Coordinates of C-alpha atoms and ligand atoms in Angstrom, one line a residue:
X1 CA 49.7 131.8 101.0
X2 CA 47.2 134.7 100.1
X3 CA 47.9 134.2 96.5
X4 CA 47.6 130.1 97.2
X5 CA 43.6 130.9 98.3
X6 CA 42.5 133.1 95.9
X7 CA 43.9 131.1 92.9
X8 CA 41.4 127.8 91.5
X9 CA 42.3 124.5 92.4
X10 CA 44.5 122.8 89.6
X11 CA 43.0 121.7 86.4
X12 CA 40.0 123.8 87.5
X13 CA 38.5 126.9 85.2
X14 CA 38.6 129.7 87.6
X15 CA 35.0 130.4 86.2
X16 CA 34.1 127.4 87.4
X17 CA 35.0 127.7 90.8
X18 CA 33.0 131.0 91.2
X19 CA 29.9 129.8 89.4
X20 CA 30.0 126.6 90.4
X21 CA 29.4 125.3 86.9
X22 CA 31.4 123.0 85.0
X23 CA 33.0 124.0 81.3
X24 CA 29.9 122.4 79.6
X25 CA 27.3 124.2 81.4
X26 CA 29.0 127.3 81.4
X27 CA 29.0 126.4 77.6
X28 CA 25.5 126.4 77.3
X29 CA 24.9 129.7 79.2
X30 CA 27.1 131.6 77.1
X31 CA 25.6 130.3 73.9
X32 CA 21.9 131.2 75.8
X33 CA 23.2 134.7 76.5
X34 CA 24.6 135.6 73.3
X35 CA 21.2 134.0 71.2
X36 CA 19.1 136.0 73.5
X37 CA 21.0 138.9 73.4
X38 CA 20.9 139.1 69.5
X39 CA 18.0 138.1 68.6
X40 CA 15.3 137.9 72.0
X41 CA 16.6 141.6 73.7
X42 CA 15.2 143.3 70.2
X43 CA 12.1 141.7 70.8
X44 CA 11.6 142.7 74.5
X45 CA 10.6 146.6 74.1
X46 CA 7.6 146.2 71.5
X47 CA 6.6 142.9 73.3
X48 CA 6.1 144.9 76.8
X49 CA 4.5 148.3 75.1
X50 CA 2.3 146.5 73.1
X51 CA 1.8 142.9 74.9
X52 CA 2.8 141.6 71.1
X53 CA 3.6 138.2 70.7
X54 CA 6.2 137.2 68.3
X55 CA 4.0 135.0 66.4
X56 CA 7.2 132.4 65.6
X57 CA 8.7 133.1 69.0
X58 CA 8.9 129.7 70.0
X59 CA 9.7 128.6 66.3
X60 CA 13.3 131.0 66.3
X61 CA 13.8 129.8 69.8
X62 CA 13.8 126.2 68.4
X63 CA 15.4 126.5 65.3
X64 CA 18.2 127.7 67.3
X65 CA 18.2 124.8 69.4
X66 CA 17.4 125.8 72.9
X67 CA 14.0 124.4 73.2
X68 CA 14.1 120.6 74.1
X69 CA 17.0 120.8 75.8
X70 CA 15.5 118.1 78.4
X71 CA 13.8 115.9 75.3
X72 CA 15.7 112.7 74.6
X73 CA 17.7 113.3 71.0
X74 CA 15.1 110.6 69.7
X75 CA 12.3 112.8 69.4
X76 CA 14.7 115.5 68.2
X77 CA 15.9 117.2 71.3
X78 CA 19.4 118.3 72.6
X79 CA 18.8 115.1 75.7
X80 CA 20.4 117.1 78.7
X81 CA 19.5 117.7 82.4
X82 CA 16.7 119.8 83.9
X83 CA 19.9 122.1 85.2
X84 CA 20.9 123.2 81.5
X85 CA 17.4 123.9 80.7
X86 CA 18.0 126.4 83.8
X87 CA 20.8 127.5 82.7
X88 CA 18.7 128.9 79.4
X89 CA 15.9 130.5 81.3
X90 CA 18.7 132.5 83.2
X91 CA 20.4 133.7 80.2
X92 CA 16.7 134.5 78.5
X93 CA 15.6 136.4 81.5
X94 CA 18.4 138.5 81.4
X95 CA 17.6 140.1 77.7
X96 CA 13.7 139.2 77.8
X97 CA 12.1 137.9 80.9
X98 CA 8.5 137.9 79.0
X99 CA 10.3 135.2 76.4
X100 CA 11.6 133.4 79.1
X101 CA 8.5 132.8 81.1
X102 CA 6.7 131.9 78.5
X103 CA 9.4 129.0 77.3
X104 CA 9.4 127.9 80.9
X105 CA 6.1 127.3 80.5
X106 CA 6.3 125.7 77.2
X107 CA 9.2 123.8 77.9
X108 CA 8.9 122.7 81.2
X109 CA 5.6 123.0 82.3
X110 CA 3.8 121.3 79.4
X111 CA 6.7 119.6 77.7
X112 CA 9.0 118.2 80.2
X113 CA 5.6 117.1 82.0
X114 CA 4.9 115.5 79.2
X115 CA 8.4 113.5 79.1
X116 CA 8.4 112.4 82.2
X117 CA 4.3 111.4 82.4
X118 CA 2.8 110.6 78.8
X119 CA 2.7 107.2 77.2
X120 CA 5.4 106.3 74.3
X121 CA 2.4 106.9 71.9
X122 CA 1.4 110.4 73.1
X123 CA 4.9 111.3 73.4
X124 CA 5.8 110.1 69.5
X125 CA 2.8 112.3 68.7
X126 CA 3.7 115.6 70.5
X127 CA 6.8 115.6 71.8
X128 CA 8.8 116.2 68.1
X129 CA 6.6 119.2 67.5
X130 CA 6.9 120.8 70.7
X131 CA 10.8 120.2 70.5
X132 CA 12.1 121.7 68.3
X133 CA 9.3 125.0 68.8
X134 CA 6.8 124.4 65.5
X135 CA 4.0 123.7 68.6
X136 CA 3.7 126.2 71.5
X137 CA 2.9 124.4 74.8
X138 CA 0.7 125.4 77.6
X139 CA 0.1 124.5 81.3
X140 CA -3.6 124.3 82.5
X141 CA -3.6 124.3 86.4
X142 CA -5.6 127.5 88.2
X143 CA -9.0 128.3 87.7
X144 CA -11.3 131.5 88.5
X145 CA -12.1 129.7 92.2
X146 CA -8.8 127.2 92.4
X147 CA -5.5 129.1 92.9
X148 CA -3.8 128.7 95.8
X149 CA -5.9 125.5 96.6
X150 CA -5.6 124.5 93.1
X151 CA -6.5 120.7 93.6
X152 CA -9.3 120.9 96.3
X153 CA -11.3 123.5 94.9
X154 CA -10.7 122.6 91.3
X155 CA -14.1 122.4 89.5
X156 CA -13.3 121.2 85.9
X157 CA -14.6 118.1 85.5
X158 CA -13.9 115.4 82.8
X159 CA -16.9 112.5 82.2
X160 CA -15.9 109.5 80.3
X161 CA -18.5 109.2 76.8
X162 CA -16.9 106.1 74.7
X163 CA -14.0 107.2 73.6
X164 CA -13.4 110.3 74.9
X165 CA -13.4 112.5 77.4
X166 CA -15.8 115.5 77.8
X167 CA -14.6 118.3 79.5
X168 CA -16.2 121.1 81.1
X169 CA -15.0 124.3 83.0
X170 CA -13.2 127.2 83.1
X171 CA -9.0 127.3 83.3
X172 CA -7.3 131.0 84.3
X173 CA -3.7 132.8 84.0
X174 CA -2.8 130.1 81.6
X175 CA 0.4 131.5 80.4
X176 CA 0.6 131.2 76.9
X177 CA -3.2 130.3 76.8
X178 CA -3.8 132.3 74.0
X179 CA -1.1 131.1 71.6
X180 CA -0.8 127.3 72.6
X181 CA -1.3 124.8 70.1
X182 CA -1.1 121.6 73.1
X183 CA -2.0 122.2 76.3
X184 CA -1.9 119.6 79.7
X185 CA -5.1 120.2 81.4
X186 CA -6.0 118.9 84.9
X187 CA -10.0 118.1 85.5
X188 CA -11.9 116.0 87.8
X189 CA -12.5 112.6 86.3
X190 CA -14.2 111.7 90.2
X191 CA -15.1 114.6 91.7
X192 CA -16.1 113.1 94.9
X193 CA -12.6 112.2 95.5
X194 CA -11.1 115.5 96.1
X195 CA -7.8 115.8 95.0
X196 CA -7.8 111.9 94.6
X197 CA -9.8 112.3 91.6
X198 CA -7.6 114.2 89.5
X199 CA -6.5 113.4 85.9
X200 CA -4.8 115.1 83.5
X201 CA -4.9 115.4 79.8
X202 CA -3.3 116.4 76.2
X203 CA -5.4 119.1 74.8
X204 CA -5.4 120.5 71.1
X205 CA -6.3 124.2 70.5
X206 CA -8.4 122.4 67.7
X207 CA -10.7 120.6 69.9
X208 CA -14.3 121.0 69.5
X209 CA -15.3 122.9 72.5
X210 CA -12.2 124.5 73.5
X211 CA -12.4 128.4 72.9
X212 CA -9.9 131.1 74.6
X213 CA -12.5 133.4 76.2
X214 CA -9.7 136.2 77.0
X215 CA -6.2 137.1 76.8
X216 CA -5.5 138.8 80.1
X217 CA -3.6 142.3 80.2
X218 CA -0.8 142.3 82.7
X219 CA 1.4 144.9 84.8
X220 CA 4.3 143.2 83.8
X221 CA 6.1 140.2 81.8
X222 CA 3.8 141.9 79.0
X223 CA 4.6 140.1 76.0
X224 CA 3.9 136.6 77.6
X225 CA 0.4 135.8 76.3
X226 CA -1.6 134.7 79.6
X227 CA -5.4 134.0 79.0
X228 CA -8.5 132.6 80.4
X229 CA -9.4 129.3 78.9
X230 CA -12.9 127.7 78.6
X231 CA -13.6 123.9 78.3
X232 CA -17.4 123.5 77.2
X233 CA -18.1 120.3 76.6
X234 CA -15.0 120.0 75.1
X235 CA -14.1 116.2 73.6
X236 CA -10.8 114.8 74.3
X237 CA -10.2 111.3 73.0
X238 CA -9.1 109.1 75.5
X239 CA -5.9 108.1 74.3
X240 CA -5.0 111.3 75.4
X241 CA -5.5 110.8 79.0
X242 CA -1.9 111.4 80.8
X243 CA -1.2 108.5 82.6
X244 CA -4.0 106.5 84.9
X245 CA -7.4 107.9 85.5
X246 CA -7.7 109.8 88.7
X247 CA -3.8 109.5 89.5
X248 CA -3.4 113.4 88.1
X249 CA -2.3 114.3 91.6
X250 CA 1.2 112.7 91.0
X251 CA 1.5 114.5 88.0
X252 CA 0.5 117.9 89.3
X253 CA 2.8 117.3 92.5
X254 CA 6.1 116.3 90.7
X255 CA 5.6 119.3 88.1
X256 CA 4.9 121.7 90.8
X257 CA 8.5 121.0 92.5
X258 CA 10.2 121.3 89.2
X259 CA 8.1 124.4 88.0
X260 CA 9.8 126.1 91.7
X261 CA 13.0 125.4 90.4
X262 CA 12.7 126.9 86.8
X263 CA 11.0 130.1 88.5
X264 CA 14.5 130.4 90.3
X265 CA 16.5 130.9 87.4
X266 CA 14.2 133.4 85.9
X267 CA 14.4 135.5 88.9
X268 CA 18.2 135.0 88.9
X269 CA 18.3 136.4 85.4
X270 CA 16.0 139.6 85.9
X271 CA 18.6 140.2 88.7
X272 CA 22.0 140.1 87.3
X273 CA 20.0 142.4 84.6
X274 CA 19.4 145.0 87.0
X275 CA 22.4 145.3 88.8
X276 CA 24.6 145.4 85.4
X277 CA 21.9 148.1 84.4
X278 CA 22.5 149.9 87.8
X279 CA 26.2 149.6 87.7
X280 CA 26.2 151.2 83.9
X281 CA 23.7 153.9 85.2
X282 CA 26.0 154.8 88.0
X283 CA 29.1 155.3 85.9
X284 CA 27.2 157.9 83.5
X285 CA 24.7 159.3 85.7
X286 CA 26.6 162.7 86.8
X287 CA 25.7 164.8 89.6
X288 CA 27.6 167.3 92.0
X289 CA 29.6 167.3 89.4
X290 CA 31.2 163.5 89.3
X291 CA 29.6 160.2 88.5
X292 CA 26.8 159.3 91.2
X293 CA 29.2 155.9 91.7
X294 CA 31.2 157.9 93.9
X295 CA 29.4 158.2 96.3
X296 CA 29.2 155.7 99.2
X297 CA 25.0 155.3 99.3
X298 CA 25.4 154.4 95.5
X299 CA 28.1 152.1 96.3
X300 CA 26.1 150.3 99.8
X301 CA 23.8 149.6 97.1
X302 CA 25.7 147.9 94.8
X303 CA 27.8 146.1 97.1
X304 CA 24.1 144.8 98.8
X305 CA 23.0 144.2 95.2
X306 CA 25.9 141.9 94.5
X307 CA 25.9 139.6 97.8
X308 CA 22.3 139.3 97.2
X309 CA 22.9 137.9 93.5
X310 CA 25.2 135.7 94.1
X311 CA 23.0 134.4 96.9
X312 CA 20.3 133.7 94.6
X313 CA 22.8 131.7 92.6
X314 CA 24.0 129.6 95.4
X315 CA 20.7 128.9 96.5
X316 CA 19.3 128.4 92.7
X317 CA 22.0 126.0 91.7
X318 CA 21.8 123.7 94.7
X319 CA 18.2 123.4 94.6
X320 CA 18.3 122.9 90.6
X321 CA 20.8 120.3 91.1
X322 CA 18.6 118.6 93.6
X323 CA 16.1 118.2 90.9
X324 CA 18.7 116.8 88.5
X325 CA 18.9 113.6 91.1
X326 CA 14.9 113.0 91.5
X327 CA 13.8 109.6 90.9
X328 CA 11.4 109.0 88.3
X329 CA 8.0 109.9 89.6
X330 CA 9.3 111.4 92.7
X331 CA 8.9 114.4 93.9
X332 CA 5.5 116.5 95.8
X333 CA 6.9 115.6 99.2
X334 CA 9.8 115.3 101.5
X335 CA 13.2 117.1 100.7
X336 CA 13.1 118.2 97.2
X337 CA 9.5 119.7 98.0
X338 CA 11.0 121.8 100.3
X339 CA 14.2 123.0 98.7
X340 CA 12.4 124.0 95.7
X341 CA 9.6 125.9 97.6
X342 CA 12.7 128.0 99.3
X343 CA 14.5 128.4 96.9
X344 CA 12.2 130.1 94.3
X345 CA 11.1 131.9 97.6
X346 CA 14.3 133.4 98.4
X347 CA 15.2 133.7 94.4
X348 CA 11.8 136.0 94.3
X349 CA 11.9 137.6 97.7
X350 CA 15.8 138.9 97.1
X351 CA 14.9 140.1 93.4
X352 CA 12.6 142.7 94.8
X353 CA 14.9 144.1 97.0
X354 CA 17.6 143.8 94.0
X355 CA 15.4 145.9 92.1
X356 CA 14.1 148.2 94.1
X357 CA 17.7 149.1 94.9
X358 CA 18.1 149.2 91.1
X359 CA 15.0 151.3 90.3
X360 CA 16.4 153.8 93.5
X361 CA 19.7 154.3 91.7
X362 CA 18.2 155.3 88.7
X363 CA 16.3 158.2 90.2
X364 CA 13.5 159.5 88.0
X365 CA 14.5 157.8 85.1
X366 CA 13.8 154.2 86.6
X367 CA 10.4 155.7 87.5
X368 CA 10.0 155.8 83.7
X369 CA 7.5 153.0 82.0
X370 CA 9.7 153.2 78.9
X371 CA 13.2 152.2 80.9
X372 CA 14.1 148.9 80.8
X373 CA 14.7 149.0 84.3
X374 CA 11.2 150.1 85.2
X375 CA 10.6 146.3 82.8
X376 CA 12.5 144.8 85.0
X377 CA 10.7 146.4 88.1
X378 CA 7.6 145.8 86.7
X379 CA 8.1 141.8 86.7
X380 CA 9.0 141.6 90.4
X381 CA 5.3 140.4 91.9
X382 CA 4.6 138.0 89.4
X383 CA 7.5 136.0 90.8
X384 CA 6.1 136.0 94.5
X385 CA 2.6 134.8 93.2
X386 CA 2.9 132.2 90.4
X387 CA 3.7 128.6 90.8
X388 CA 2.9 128.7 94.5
X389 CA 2.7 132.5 96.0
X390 CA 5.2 133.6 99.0
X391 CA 2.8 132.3 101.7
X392 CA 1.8 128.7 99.9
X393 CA 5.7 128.2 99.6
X394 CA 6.1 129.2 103.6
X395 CA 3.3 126.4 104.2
X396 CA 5.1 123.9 102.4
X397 CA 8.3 124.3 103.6
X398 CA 7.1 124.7 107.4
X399 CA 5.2 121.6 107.2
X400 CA 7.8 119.7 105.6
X401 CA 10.1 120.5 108.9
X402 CA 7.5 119.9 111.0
X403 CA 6.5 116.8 110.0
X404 CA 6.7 113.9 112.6
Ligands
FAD1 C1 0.9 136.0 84.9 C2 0.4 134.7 85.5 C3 0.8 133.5 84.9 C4 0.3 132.3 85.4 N1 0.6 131.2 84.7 C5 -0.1 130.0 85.0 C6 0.0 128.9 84.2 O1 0.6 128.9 83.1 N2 -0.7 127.8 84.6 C7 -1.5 127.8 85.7 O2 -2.1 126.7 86.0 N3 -1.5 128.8 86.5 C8 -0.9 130.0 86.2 N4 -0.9 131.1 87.0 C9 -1.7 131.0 88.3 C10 -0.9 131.1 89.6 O3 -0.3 129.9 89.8 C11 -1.9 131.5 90.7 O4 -2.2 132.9 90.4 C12 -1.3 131.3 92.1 O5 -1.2 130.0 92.3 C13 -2.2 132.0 93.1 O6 -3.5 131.7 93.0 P1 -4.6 132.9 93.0 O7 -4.1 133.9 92.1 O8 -5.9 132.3 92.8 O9 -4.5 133.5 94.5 P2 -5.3 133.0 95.8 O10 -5.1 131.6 96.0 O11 -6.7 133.5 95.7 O12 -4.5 133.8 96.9 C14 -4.8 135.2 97.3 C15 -3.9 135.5 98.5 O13 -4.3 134.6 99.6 C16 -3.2 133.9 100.1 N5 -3.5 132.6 100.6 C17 -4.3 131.7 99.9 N6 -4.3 130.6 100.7 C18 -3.6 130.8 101.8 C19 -3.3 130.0 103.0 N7 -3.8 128.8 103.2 N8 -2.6 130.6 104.0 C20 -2.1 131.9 103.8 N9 -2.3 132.6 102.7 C21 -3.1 132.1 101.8 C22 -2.2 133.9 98.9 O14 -0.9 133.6 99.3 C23 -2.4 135.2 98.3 O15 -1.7 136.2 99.0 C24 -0.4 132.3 86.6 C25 -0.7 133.5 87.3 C26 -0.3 134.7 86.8 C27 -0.6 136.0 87.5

């Protein structure tokens, strides 16, 4: 009987049954792993002392085959689900988490939103390039007075001159900013509308106008280029208006949801990181003469560590496979709104505590800047502040329950 429960049902992987992922999907994130292993982990070090950016980081990621995993095999992608893509930023984030944000934010936030929003004839121009990783993608939301309340107080404005567009204002914490080639900007094509007067746009670093005023220097995720972008009087022809003037809002809302759920997976990543780091560092790390994983506070730790983990990956996959079901132009309200705001709050909440139990095993040595678990450390509040921060999730996810 005891044997009977612990065994996988027939015809089931037993890896499977723990993961909850199929044969195919666990296909993809061993194949992730061991490409980030080889050839993203050597990268990671240099890329967090120096902020360096690879400068064909997204090009080896792509001839590889792991970026357009969500593009149809039409305009050259691999034409899977949002939850493989997932599945890649959790085995990138293990070896380099600063890699990893940065191809979220190529991949889904500018690319994926670009799938699921721009017109056959914008997608047929950019959609090959940034699939398979010759064209680095950017996302354009915050600016210096519009974070949390990114679409009320947003002040870039786009006026309508013939055929273009003429944008002006000031976009910052662009992650990958500085190295983009196309970036999705949102600006105020009616300003008196609020939030209703939102549109968003393809931009080309090219542009005339369009100048990176900065690259910002962070505490952590280092090697991800994030910069402070300036739009003056920058012309954007109007064919390259994403979707219906003024109906930006939509586009914003939906991408928001699924941006959540990618942030889960990285966090998920960093974390089974840190506890294989902090289970290695407890079977060499000697003291009182025996291995510190003898003794019982060490191992409370890394009992907590685990449970929390595989929490996060409960939690992760459920809301991940949520996403996988949205309708086409759903999302920004109701259920999947909510999931995704808890789960990327749980997923970033439970990686502190998973590494500051990590860095606390390590002693001194995890106090180190060089140690890759101080990296690891290092990433932890980035993860409760973009794409919504702790307390913007909390508001969504109250006011989705409490709405009548
Ligand atoms: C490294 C990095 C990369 C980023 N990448 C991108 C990117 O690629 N594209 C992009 O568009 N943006 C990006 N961002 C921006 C990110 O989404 C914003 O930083 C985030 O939304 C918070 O905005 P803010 O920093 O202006 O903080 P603020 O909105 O000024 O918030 C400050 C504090 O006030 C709290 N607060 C605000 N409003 C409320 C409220 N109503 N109730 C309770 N508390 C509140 C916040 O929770 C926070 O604690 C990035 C940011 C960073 C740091």
């Amino acid at each position: 009987m005891q044997q009977q429960r612990t065994q996988a049902p027939a015809g089931r992987d037993p890896a499977e049954v723990f993961s909850g992922l199929s044969a195919e999907e666990r296909g993809v994130l061993d194949a992730a792993d061991r490409f980030a292993r080889q050839e993203l982990y050597p990268l990671a070090r240099r890329m967090d002392d120096e902020e360096w950016w690879p400068p064909d980081a997204m090009a080896l990621i792509g001839r590889n085959g792991f970026v357009g995993v969500t593009t149809p095999s039409r305009y050259g992608g691999a034409g899977m689900d949002l939850f493989a893509s997932a599945l890649v930023a959790q085995a990138f984030s293990r070896w380099n988490h600063a890699l990893s944000l940065s191809w979220v934010a190529h991949e889904n936030l500018c690319l994926n939103n670009i799938l699921r929003n721009a017109s056959d004839e914008q997608k047929a121009r950019y959609v090959p390039g940034l699939a398979n990783g010759t064209l680095t993608g950017a996302l354009g939301l915050t600016e210096p007075g519009a974070g949390s309340d990114a679409l009320g107080s947003m002040r870039t404005t786009a006026r309508r001159d013939g055929d273009h567009y003429v944008l002006d204002g000031t976009k910052i914490y662009i992650t990958n900013g500085p190295v983009a080639d196309v970036l999705l900007v949102y600006a105020k094509t009616t300003p008196d509308k609020g939030a209703q007067g939102i549109s968003a746009f393809i931009v080309e670093k090219d542009f005339p106008g369009f100048r990176v005023a900065q690259k910002l220097v962070k505490m952590g995720f280092r090697g991800s280029q994030t910069g402070e972008l300036v739009f003056d009087g920058c012309r954007v022809p109007a064919a390259n208006l994403v979707g219906e003037e003024d109906r930006g809002v939509r586009v914003v809302m939906s991408g928001l949801d699924l941006e959540r759920a990618m942030v889960s997976p990285v966090c998920l990543g960093i974390a089974e990181r840190a506890l294989q780091l902090s289970l290695e560092y407890a079977r060499t790390r000697r003291q009182f003469g025996q291995p510190i994983a003898n003794f019982q506070m060490v191992q409370s730790k890394l009992a907590d560590m685990y449970v929390w983990v595989e929490a996060m990956r409960v939690f992760t996959y459920q809301a991940l496979r949520a996403c996988n079901d949205l309708e086409e132009g759903g999302g920004g309200r109701g259920e999947i709104h909510k999931i995704t705001a808890a789960s990327v709050m749980f997923a970033a909440n439970t990686l502190n505590r998973v590494l500051d139990e990590a860095v606390q095993i390590h002693g001194g040595a995890g106090y180190i800047w060089e140690s890759e678990i101080n990296r690891l450390y290092r990433a932890i509040k980035l993860l409760e502040i973009g794409a919504g921060t702790t307390e913007v999730r909390k508001i969504i996810i109250s006011s989705e329950m409490l709405r009548g």
